[in-house]
Amino acid sequence: MEDQFATLLRPYLRFLPEGEEVRPDARLRDLGLDSMQAIELLFDIEDSYQVTLPDERLNDRTFETADSLWRAVDEERDSGGRS
Amino acid sequence: MSVTGAPDVRRLLPDVLEVAREHAAETDEDARFPTEALDALRRSGLLGLLVSAEHGGLGGTAREMLEISDRLSRECMSVGMIFAMHCQQVATVVEYAGEELRASLLPRIARGEVYIASVTTEPGKGGHLLTSQSPLAGDGEWLHLDRMAPVVTGGAHADGFLITMLAPDADSPGQVSLVYADRDQLDLEQVGGWNPLGMRATHSVPMKIVGDVPAAQVVGRHGEFREMSTRVFAPLAHLGWATCWLGAAAGALSRTLRMFREPDERKKRDLRSELLLTRLSRIRQRLDTVHALIEHGLVRYTSQAEGADLSAPPVQLLLNAVKLTASEQCLAAVDELVELTGMRHGYLRGSKLALERTLRDLRSASLNYANDRLHQADGALTLMDAEVRFA
């Protein structure tokens, strides 16, 4: 997971104590990501990485941890899922 | 309908239906819990419908749960809801409780000794299911509960409670644990009364709940209620509630049709009236729409056994649409029945059609987990599914 991705996630995790880094196994729901924010985060990712996550990836598993979300983004980048 | 070899649970129903019918008007009038119907459910073994035969239960299915909820709700929607919500709790215990809790609790449920009430509401968050502000304390061996609950259906009569609490050491309100507690493990204080418009026999009172339970009485892993909710708790709530609402409306329509077909009544009314036929058709259309949605939702729910992912937005949207649509259409159908039958049969409290009670009961449907809140969630889910796939 690259640093830039952790920085992007940071504002959506309002229960992650200030100064603590976003770890790959950070559970996003536990740290404050709800369904409304999930869609905002998705738009943010798509803008920042110029990728589109396919609908079938938009489930609880993808949004479970920082790493699972990062892997989804990274795989789409590699497979050329650019918007 | 039942699995081959399993007992036909519908033969257990007539006694319960008769008791529910007998006390429906009186429990509504007095806003009191239908203890007679609950006792009949205990005797029938139906409280253990979803408990496996291995634990002494009937080994029934979700489909049978819905069939029975429908039949009960045709007589008394409060009794139907009490049964459906008990089954929802039992299904969650069956699926997620540890072996120790299952071995001790499930046989008691099967014997009719334990009716389980659900405690998910909290002051300040309303019915929001997936958060909690009441932390579980504990030392590893025991869990300490101390919370308020503004609405506990059957709280004064339940033998056990499934309670959402904030997980020990939680970092956020979304890490919710589910804990089972026997009535005698808790100090329960009823802190208010119950005098609502409808659903009066559910006796859903505010309670203060304090107690200590062994750590093994956590259901599922700490902080993991969200997953349990996505897979079992919420789908069975929506399917169960929607079925009760449909049953209540179907019962109202059935009573009305039987009256229309009585020889004396036939003379008073032109059954070929275009207005009457059109209204009946519209009412029936509403109910068939709800029925189809419930059937489809049930198929998706049971497809988990083949590995289907219920967290996918199209499936969540479908299961929410079951709740939203049923809550609107069943109420609208009975409202139209009142219009059709008029002041005497439709509006008076003493009418044998009981449309007035059914209408009041069904008015709760949109508020029973508020439709406004569900629409917010559905809006976000809709944005997630740009391809617009259907489950």
Coordinates of N, CA and C in Angstrom, one line a residue, chain B residues 66-81 199 240-256 283 287 290 294 326-327 329-335 337 353-365:
Chain B
L66 N -41.7 -17.7 7.7 CA -42.5 -16.7 7.0 C -43.9 -17.2 6.9
E67 N -44.1 -18.4 6.6 CA -45.5 -18.9 6.4 C -46.3 -18.8 7.7
I68 N -45.6 -19.1 8.8 CA -46.3 -19.1 10.1 C -46.5 -17.6 10.5
S69 N -45.5 -16.7 10.2 CA -45.7 -15.3 10.6 C -46.9 -14.7 9.8
D70 N -47.1 -15.1 8.6 CA -48.2 -14.7 7.7 C -49.5 -15.1 8.4
R71 N -49.6 -16.4 8.7 CA -50.8 -17.0 9.3 C -51.2 -16.3 10.6
L72 N -50.2 -16.1 11.5 CA -50.4 -15.4 12.7 C -50.9 -14.0 12.5
S73 N -50.3 -13.3 11.6 CA -50.5 -11.9 11.4 C -51.9 -11.7 10.8
R74 N -52.5 -12.7 10.2 CA -53.9 -12.5 9.7 C -54.8 -12.4 10.8
E75 N -54.5 -13.0 12.0 CA -55.3 -12.9 13.2 C -54.9 -11.7 14.0
C76 N -53.6 -11.6 14.3 CA -53.2 -10.5 15.1 C -51.7 -10.2 14.7
M77 N -51.6 -9.0 14.2 CA -50.3 -8.6 13.7 C -49.2 -8.5 14.8
S78 N -49.6 -8.1 16.0 CA -48.7 -8.1 17.1 C -48.1 -9.5 17.4
V79 N -49.0 -10.5 17.4 CA -48.5 -11.9 17.7 C -47.5 -12.3 16.5
G80 N -47.9 -12.0 15.3 CA -47.0 -12.3 14.2 C -45.7 -11.7 14.3
M81 N -45.6 -10.4 14.7 CA -44.3 -9.7 14.8 C -43.5 -10.3 16.0
M199 N -50.1 -1.6 16.9 CA -49.2 -2.6 17.4 C -49.2 -2.6 19.0
G240 N -39.2 -10.9 7.6 CA -40.2 -11.2 8.6 C -41.2 -10.1 8.8
W241 N -40.8 -8.9 8.9 CA -41.7 -7.8 9.1 C -42.6 -7.7 7.9
A242 N -42.0 -7.7 6.7 CA -42.8 -7.6 5.5 C -43.9 -8.6 5.4
T243 N -43.5 -9.9 5.8 CA -44.5 -11.0 5.8 C -45.6 -10.7 6.8
C244 N -45.3 -10.2 7.9 CA -46.3 -9.9 8.9 C -47.3 -8.8 8.4
W245 N -46.7 -7.8 7.8 CA -47.5 -6.7 7.2 C -48.4 -7.2 6.1
L246 N -47.8 -8.1 5.2 CA -48.6 -8.7 4.2 C -49.7 -9.6 4.8
G247 N -49.4 -10.3 5.8 CA -50.4 -11.2 6.4 C -51.5 -10.4 7.0
A248 N -51.2 -9.3 7.7 CA -52.2 -8.4 8.3 C -53.2 -7.9 7.2
A249 N -52.6 -7.4 6.1 CA -53.4 -6.8 5.0 C -54.2 -7.9 4.3
A250 N -53.6 -9.1 4.1 CA -54.3 -10.2 3.5 C -55.4 -10.7 4.3
G251 N -55.2 -10.7 5.6 CA -56.3 -11.1 6.5 C -57.5 -10.1 6.4
A252 N -57.1 -8.8 6.4 CA -58.2 -7.8 6.3 C -58.9 -7.9 4.9
L253 N -58.2 -8.2 3.9 CA -58.9 -8.4 2.6 C -59.8 -9.6 2.6
S254 N -59.3 -10.7 3.2 CA -60.0 -11.9 3.2 C -61.3 -11.8 4.0
R255 N -61.2 -11.1 5.2 CA -62.4 -10.9 6.0 C -63.5 -10.1 5.2
T256 N -62.9 -9.1 4.5 CA -63.8 -8.2 3.7 C -64.5 -9.0 2.6
I283 N -56.2 -3.3 -4.7 CA -55.8 -3.8 -3.4 C -55.1 -5.1 -3.6
L287 N -51.0 -6.3 -2.9 CA -50.5 -7.4 -2.1 C -49.7 -8.4 -2.9
V290 N -46.2 -7.1 -3.2 CA -45.4 -7.4 -1.9 C -45.0 -8.8 -1.8
I294 N -41.2 -10.4 -1.5 CA -40.8 -11.2 -0.4 C -40.3 -12.6 -0.9
A326 N -43.2 -3.1 1.2 CA -44.3 -3.8 2.0 C -44.9 -2.7 3.0
S327 N -44.0 -1.9 3.5 CA -44.5 -1.0 4.5 C -45.5 0.0 3.9
Q329 N -47.2 -0.4 0.7 CA -48.3 -1.0 0.0 C -49.3 -1.7 0.9
C330 N -48.9 -2.3 1.9 CA -49.8 -3.0 2.8 C -50.7 -2.0 3.5
L331 N -50.1 -0.9 3.9 CA -50.9 0.2 4.6 C -51.9 0.8 3.5
A332 N -51.4 1.0 2.3 CA -52.2 1.6 1.3 C -53.4 0.6 1.0
A333 N -53.1 -0.6 1.0 CA -54.2 -1.6 0.6 C -55.3 -1.6 1.7
V334 N -54.9 -1.5 2.9 CA -55.9 -1.5 4.0 C -56.7 -0.2 4.0
D335 N -55.9 0.9 3.8 CA -56.6 2.2 3.7 C -57.6 2.2 2.6
L337 N -59.2 -0.4 1.6 CA -60.3 -1.3 2.0 C -61.3 -0.5 2.9
L353 N -64.7 -6.8 10.8 CA -63.6 -6.8 9.8 C -62.2 -6.4 10.4
A354 N -62.3 -5.6 11.6 CA -61.1 -5.2 12.2 C -60.2 -4.4 11.3
L355 N -60.8 -3.7 10.3 CA -59.9 -2.9 9.4 C -59.3 -1.7 10.2
E356 N -60.0 -1.2 11.1 CA -59.5 0.0 11.9 C -58.3 -0.4 12.7
R357 N -58.3 -1.6 13.3 CA -57.1 -2.0 14.1 C -55.9 -2.3 13.1
T358 N -56.3 -3.0 12.0 CA -55.2 -3.3 11.0 C -54.6 -2.1 10.5
L359 N -55.4 -1.1 10.2 CA -54.8 0.2 9.7 C -53.9 0.8 10.7
R360 N -54.3 0.9 11.9 CA -53.5 1.4 13.0 C -52.2 0.6 13.1
D361 N -52.3 -0.7 13.1 CA -51.1 -1.6 13.2 C -50.1 -1.3 12.1
L362 N -50.7 -1.2 10.9 CA -49.8 -1.0 9.7 C -49.2 0.3 9.6
R363 N -49.8 1.3 10.3 CA -49.2 2.6 10.3 C -47.8 2.6 10.9
S364 N -47.5 1.6 11.7 CA -46.1 1.5 12.3 C -45.1 1.0 11.3
A365 N -45.5 0.5 10.2 CA -44.6 -0.2 9.3 C -43.4 0.7 8.8

